[in-house]
Amino acid sequence: MNGSELKILASKMAGTKNAVIFTGAGMSTESGLSDFRSKNGMWNVEDPMELATTTAMRGNYDKFHSFYSRRFEAMGNSRPNAGHEIIAEFESRGLVKCVITQNIDGLHAAAGSKTVYELHGSVNKVRCMDCGAPSTQQDFIGRNPCAECGGRLRPGVVLFGENLPEDALKSSWDASETCGVFMVLGSSLQVSPANQMPSMAKNAGAFVAICNRDVTPMDYLADYRTNMGIGEFLMKLKAELE
Ligand code: ZN
């Protein structure tokens, strides 16, 4: 990476004015939330196949509930970081058309981003496991039953073994196919469909930028690649776009 490459990325963004930002867990580490697959990531400490699954939810609700209660608490204490805020500012300036995120923490919306596709759902949505009636985080944490049917509550996040929300997925594919710049921030791009969107964008003619600490399997198609911290990277990009 050097300064002239960053200038090219900035000029593509300014010229096309419809960048798509794709974010993963690395986006929120600067807000104090742990990521999943890096060395100290959550999945190296706890086993997702025991906790974030439909099997755990139905077969071991106590453990499932305790895991998500702890995650909710961590997220409740977190705030958007400088990177989230710069992305929201880019959107308000017409440089970014949407954010596609694998994160469930709601921090993009909290920072002011308007068009956010949450591929893995959101902690801000809780519903009944049985009848699907909406409920609240407080009721989930307090282990209150569903007000409609007395069933148990669950977070509105996508568990292993569940499908991604169709609307968010379709909007994300459409956006990837029609953007001038596709920018990955803090995703290891190891799970589907995250690992397909950059190549779809690239095939449709987009400039692909990847900012991630570790290598990703999609690095080969990046027009711009950096392992800078996301906050630092976005501040430099913003300075180029002043
Ligand atoms: Zn219910």
Short mmCIF file of C-alpha atoms and ligand atoms in Angstrom, two decimals:
data_model
loop_
_atom_site.label_atom_id
_atom_site.label_comp_id
_atom_site.label_asym_id
_atom_site.label_seq_id
_atom_site.Cartn_x
_atom_site.Cartn_y
_atom_site.Cartn_z
CA MET A 1 0.00 0.00 0.00
CA ASN A 2 1.17 3.49 -0.72
CA GLY A 3 -0.32 6.95 -0.86
CA SER A 4 -1.01 6.97 -4.57
CA GLU A 5 -3.10 3.79 -4.31
CA LEU A 6 -5.22 5.42 -1.64
CA LYS A 7 -5.68 8.42 -3.95
CA ILE A 8 -6.96 6.11 -6.69
CA LEU A 9 -9.49 4.57 -4.30
CA ALA A 10 -10.62 8.04 -3.21
CA SER A 11 -11.02 9.22 -6.78
CA LYS A 12 -13.07 6.10 -7.65
CA MET A 13 -15.36 6.85 -4.72
CA ALA A 14 -15.73 10.49 -5.65
CA GLY A 15 -16.29 9.61 -9.30
CA THR A 16 -18.85 6.82 -8.89
CA LYS A 17 -20.67 8.04 -5.76
CA ASN A 18 -22.26 4.67 -5.04
CA ALA A 19 -19.77 2.72 -2.97
CA VAL A 20 -20.92 -0.34 -1.06
CA ILE A 21 -19.29 -0.89 2.32
CA PHE A 22 -19.13 -4.49 3.54
CA THR A 23 -18.24 -4.92 7.21
CA GLY A 24 -17.39 -7.82 9.50
CA ALA A 25 -16.42 -8.25 13.13
CA GLY A 26 -13.15 -6.32 12.67
CA MET A 27 -15.27 -3.19 12.19
CA SER A 28 -16.35 -3.30 15.82
CA THR A 29 -13.13 -4.34 17.56
CA GLU A 30 -12.27 -0.62 17.89
CA SER A 31 -15.54 -0.34 19.83
CA GLY A 32 -14.26 -2.97 22.24
CA LEU A 33 -16.22 -5.92 20.84
CA SER A 34 -14.32 -9.13 20.17
CA ASP A 35 -14.15 -10.63 16.72
CA PHE A 36 -14.58 -14.29 15.89
CA ARG A 37 -11.87 -15.87 13.83
CA SER A 38 -8.63 -14.08 14.65
CA LYS A 39 -6.18 -15.36 17.25
CA ASN A 40 -8.05 -13.97 20.27
CA GLY A 41 -11.42 -14.11 18.56
CA MET A 42 -14.51 -15.32 20.32
CA TRP A 43 -14.69 -18.57 18.37
CA ASN A 44 -11.26 -19.55 19.65
CA VAL A 45 -12.46 -19.16 23.23
CA GLU A 46 -15.99 -20.53 22.96
CA ASP A 47 -17.36 -23.15 20.63
CA PRO A 48 -19.96 -21.64 18.28
CA MET A 49 -21.32 -25.06 17.46
CA GLU A 50 -22.34 -25.39 21.09
CA LEU A 51 -23.73 -21.90 21.52
CA ALA A 52 -24.89 -20.06 18.41
CA THR A 53 -26.99 -22.83 16.95
CA THR A 54 -30.63 -23.82 16.68
CA THR A 55 -29.67 -27.08 18.41
CA ALA A 56 -28.29 -25.19 21.42
CA MET A 57 -31.33 -22.93 21.52
CA ARG A 58 -33.74 -25.85 21.58
CA GLY A 59 -31.62 -28.39 23.49
CA ASN A 60 -29.59 -26.27 25.92
CA TYR A 61 -31.50 -23.03 26.39
CA ASP A 62 -29.72 -22.13 29.65
CA LYS A 63 -26.29 -22.07 28.02
CA PHE A 64 -27.65 -20.41 24.88
CA HIS A 65 -29.40 -17.75 26.95
CA SER A 66 -26.35 -17.07 29.09
CA PHE A 67 -24.10 -16.69 26.01
CA TYR A 68 -26.40 -14.18 24.31
CA SER A 69 -27.12 -12.32 27.53
CA ARG A 70 -23.38 -11.76 27.92
CA ARG A 71 -23.06 -10.67 24.30
CA PHE A 72 -26.00 -8.27 24.67
CA GLU A 73 -24.39 -6.76 27.73
CA ALA A 74 -21.07 -6.24 25.94
CA MET A 75 -22.87 -4.68 23.00
CA GLY A 76 -25.07 -2.52 25.22
CA ASN A 77 -21.92 -0.94 26.62
CA SER A 78 -20.31 -0.37 23.22
CA ARG A 79 -20.48 2.80 21.15
CA PRO A 80 -19.83 3.45 17.45
CA ASN A 81 -16.16 4.17 16.75
CA ALA A 82 -14.59 6.74 14.45
CA GLY A 83 -14.83 4.31 11.53
CA HIS A 84 -18.58 3.84 11.91
CA GLU A 85 -18.98 7.61 12.04
CA ILE A 86 -16.92 8.24 8.91
CA ILE A 87 -18.98 5.66 6.98
CA ALA A 88 -22.20 7.40 8.05
CA GLU A 89 -20.70 10.74 6.99
CA PHE A 90 -19.73 9.30 3.57
CA GLU A 91 -23.33 8.17 3.12
CA SER A 92 -24.70 11.58 4.02
CA ARG A 93 -22.29 13.13 1.48
CA GLY A 94 -23.61 10.78 -1.23
CA LEU A 95 -20.38 8.78 -1.56
CA VAL A 96 -21.78 5.56 -0.11
CA LYS A 97 -25.09 4.00 -1.03
CA CYS A 98 -25.33 1.28 1.59
CA VAL A 99 -23.62 -0.78 4.25
CA ILE A 100 -23.82 -4.57 4.17
CA THR A 101 -22.82 -6.00 7.52
CA GLN A 102 -22.19 -9.37 9.12
CA ASN A 103 -22.34 -7.67 12.51
CA ILE A 104 -25.33 -7.92 14.80
CA ASP A 105 -24.32 -5.05 17.10
CA GLY A 106 -26.37 -2.29 15.46
CA LEU A 107 -23.43 0.14 15.61
CA HIS A 108 -23.75 1.33 11.98
CA ALA A 109 -27.30 2.53 12.60
CA ALA A 110 -26.23 4.00 15.94
CA ALA A 111 -23.58 6.03 14.10
CA GLY A 112 -26.20 7.39 11.69
CA SER A 113 -25.92 5.09 8.66
CA LYS A 114 -29.37 4.99 7.02
CA THR A 115 -29.23 2.07 4.58
CA VAL A 116 -27.82 -0.93 6.42
CA TYR A 117 -28.39 -4.55 5.39
CA GLU A 118 -27.83 -6.78 8.42
CA LEU A 119 -27.07 -10.21 6.95
CA HIS A 120 -26.94 -11.89 10.35
CA GLY A 121 -29.82 -10.03 11.97
CA SER A 122 -29.55 -7.70 14.93
CA VAL A 123 -29.44 -7.81 18.71
CA ASN A 124 -31.97 -5.01 18.66
CA LYS A 125 -34.58 -7.49 17.51
CA VAL A 126 -35.88 -10.13 19.88
CA ARG A 127 -38.75 -12.47 19.11
CA CYS A 128 -40.61 -15.47 20.45
CA MET A 129 -39.13 -18.86 19.50
CA ASP A 130 -42.59 -20.32 19.08
CA CYS A 131 -44.97 -17.70 17.67
CA GLY A 132 -42.47 -15.13 16.38
CA ALA A 133 -44.06 -12.20 18.22
CA PRO A 134 -41.59 -9.30 18.68
CA SER A 135 -40.25 -8.62 22.15
CA THR A 136 -37.42 -6.67 23.79
CA GLN A 137 -33.82 -7.27 24.87
CA GLN A 138 -34.80 -6.57 28.48
CA ASP A 139 -37.40 -9.33 28.39
CA PHE A 140 -34.88 -11.72 26.83
CA ILE A 141 -32.22 -10.96 29.44
CA GLY A 142 -34.80 -11.19 32.24
CA ARG A 143 -35.97 -14.54 30.85
CA ASN A 144 -39.54 -13.32 30.65
CA PRO A 145 -41.92 -15.45 28.59
CA CYS A 146 -43.49 -14.27 25.35
CA ALA A 147 -46.38 -11.92 26.14
CA GLU A 148 -48.50 -13.55 23.43
CA CYS A 149 -48.06 -17.29 23.97
CA GLY A 150 -45.76 -17.81 26.97
CA GLY A 151 -43.00 -19.25 24.75
CA ARG A 152 -39.29 -18.63 25.20
CA LEU A 153 -37.60 -15.62 23.64
CA ARG A 154 -34.66 -15.59 21.25
CA PRO A 155 -32.42 -12.92 19.74
CA GLY A 156 -33.23 -11.86 16.18
CA VAL A 157 -29.85 -13.00 14.97
CA VAL A 158 -29.10 -15.69 12.41
CA LEU A 159 -27.91 -18.85 14.13
CA PHE A 160 -25.81 -21.59 12.59
CA GLY A 161 -28.26 -23.79 10.76
CA GLU A 162 -30.58 -20.92 9.81
CA ASN A 163 -30.99 -19.07 6.52
CA LEU A 164 -29.95 -15.46 6.08
CA PRO A 165 -32.83 -12.97 5.87
CA GLU A 166 -34.00 -12.94 2.27
CA ASP A 167 -34.71 -9.22 1.94
CA ALA A 168 -31.32 -8.15 3.25
CA LEU A 169 -29.61 -10.75 1.11
CA LYS A 170 -31.36 -9.74 -2.10
CA SER A 171 -30.70 -6.04 -1.51
CA SER A 172 -27.05 -6.85 -0.84
CA TRP A 173 -26.65 -8.84 -4.06
CA ASP A 174 -28.31 -6.03 -6.03
CA ALA A 175 -26.06 -3.41 -4.44
CA SER A 176 -22.93 -5.48 -5.06
CA GLU A 177 -23.80 -5.86 -8.72
CA THR A 178 -24.35 -2.17 -9.32
CA CYS A 179 -21.67 -0.38 -7.28
CA GLY A 180 -18.61 1.50 -8.48
CA VAL A 181 -16.55 0.65 -5.40
CA PHE A 182 -16.94 -2.41 -3.16
CA MET A 183 -15.09 -1.90 0.10
CA VAL A 184 -14.52 -4.68 2.63
CA LEU A 185 -13.74 -3.61 6.19
CA GLY A 186 -12.79 -6.10 8.89
CA SER A 187 -14.12 -9.29 7.38
CA SER A 188 -12.10 -12.44 6.86
CA LEU A 189 -14.44 -13.24 3.92
CA GLN A 190 -14.53 -16.90 4.86
CA VAL A 191 -18.25 -17.56 4.99
CA SER A 192 -20.85 -17.51 2.26
CA PRO A 193 -22.20 -15.22 0.90
CA ALA A 194 -19.58 -12.75 2.17
CA ASN A 195 -16.94 -14.51 0.11
CA GLN A 196 -19.02 -14.17 -3.07
CA MET A 197 -20.06 -10.53 -3.01
CA PRO A 198 -16.61 -9.05 -3.73
CA SER A 199 -16.16 -11.20 -6.81
CA MET A 200 -19.66 -10.42 -8.00
CA ALA A 201 -18.88 -6.69 -7.65
CA LYS A 202 -15.54 -7.14 -9.38
CA ASN A 203 -17.13 -9.03 -12.28
CA ALA A 204 -19.61 -6.19 -12.66
CA GLY A 205 -16.74 -3.72 -13.00
CA ALA A 206 -16.39 -2.38 -9.47
CA PHE A 207 -13.13 -1.27 -7.88
CA VAL A 208 -12.58 -3.63 -4.93
CA ALA A 209 -10.85 -2.46 -1.75
CA ILE A 210 -10.09 -4.70 1.21
CA CYS A 211 -9.00 -3.45 4.62
CA ASN A 212 -8.46 -6.38 6.97
CA ARG A 213 -5.74 -7.18 9.47
CA ASP A 214 -5.30 -10.78 8.31
CA VAL A 215 -5.16 -12.12 4.76
CA THR A 216 -8.45 -13.10 3.15
CA PRO A 217 -9.17 -15.64 0.41
CA MET A 218 -10.39 -12.74 -1.79
CA ASP A 219 -7.22 -10.64 -1.59
CA TYR A 220 -6.25 -11.71 -5.11
CA LEU A 221 -9.04 -9.68 -6.64
CA ALA A 222 -8.51 -6.50 -4.59
CA ASP A 223 -7.54 -3.36 -6.51
CA TYR A 224 -6.54 -1.89 -3.16
CA ARG A 225 -5.43 -3.91 -0.14
CA THR A 226 -4.33 -2.77 3.31
CA ASN A 227 -3.97 -4.25 6.78
CA MET A 228 -4.12 -0.85 8.47
CA GLY A 229 -6.53 -0.48 11.38
CA ILE A 230 -9.97 0.43 10.03
CA GLY A 231 -10.23 3.72 11.92
CA GLU A 232 -6.81 4.83 10.69
CA PHE A 233 -7.57 3.73 7.13
CA LEU A 234 -10.91 5.56 6.99
CA MET A 235 -9.41 8.73 8.45
CA LYS A 236 -6.78 8.72 5.72
CA LEU A 237 -9.41 8.02 3.07
CA LYS A 238 -11.58 10.81 4.45
CA ALA A 239 -8.64 13.23 4.27
CA GLU A 240 -8.28 12.35 0.56
CA LEU A 241 -11.96 13.06 0.07
CA GLU A 242 -12.06 16.49 1.77
ZN ZN B 1 -44.92 -16.39 21.48
#
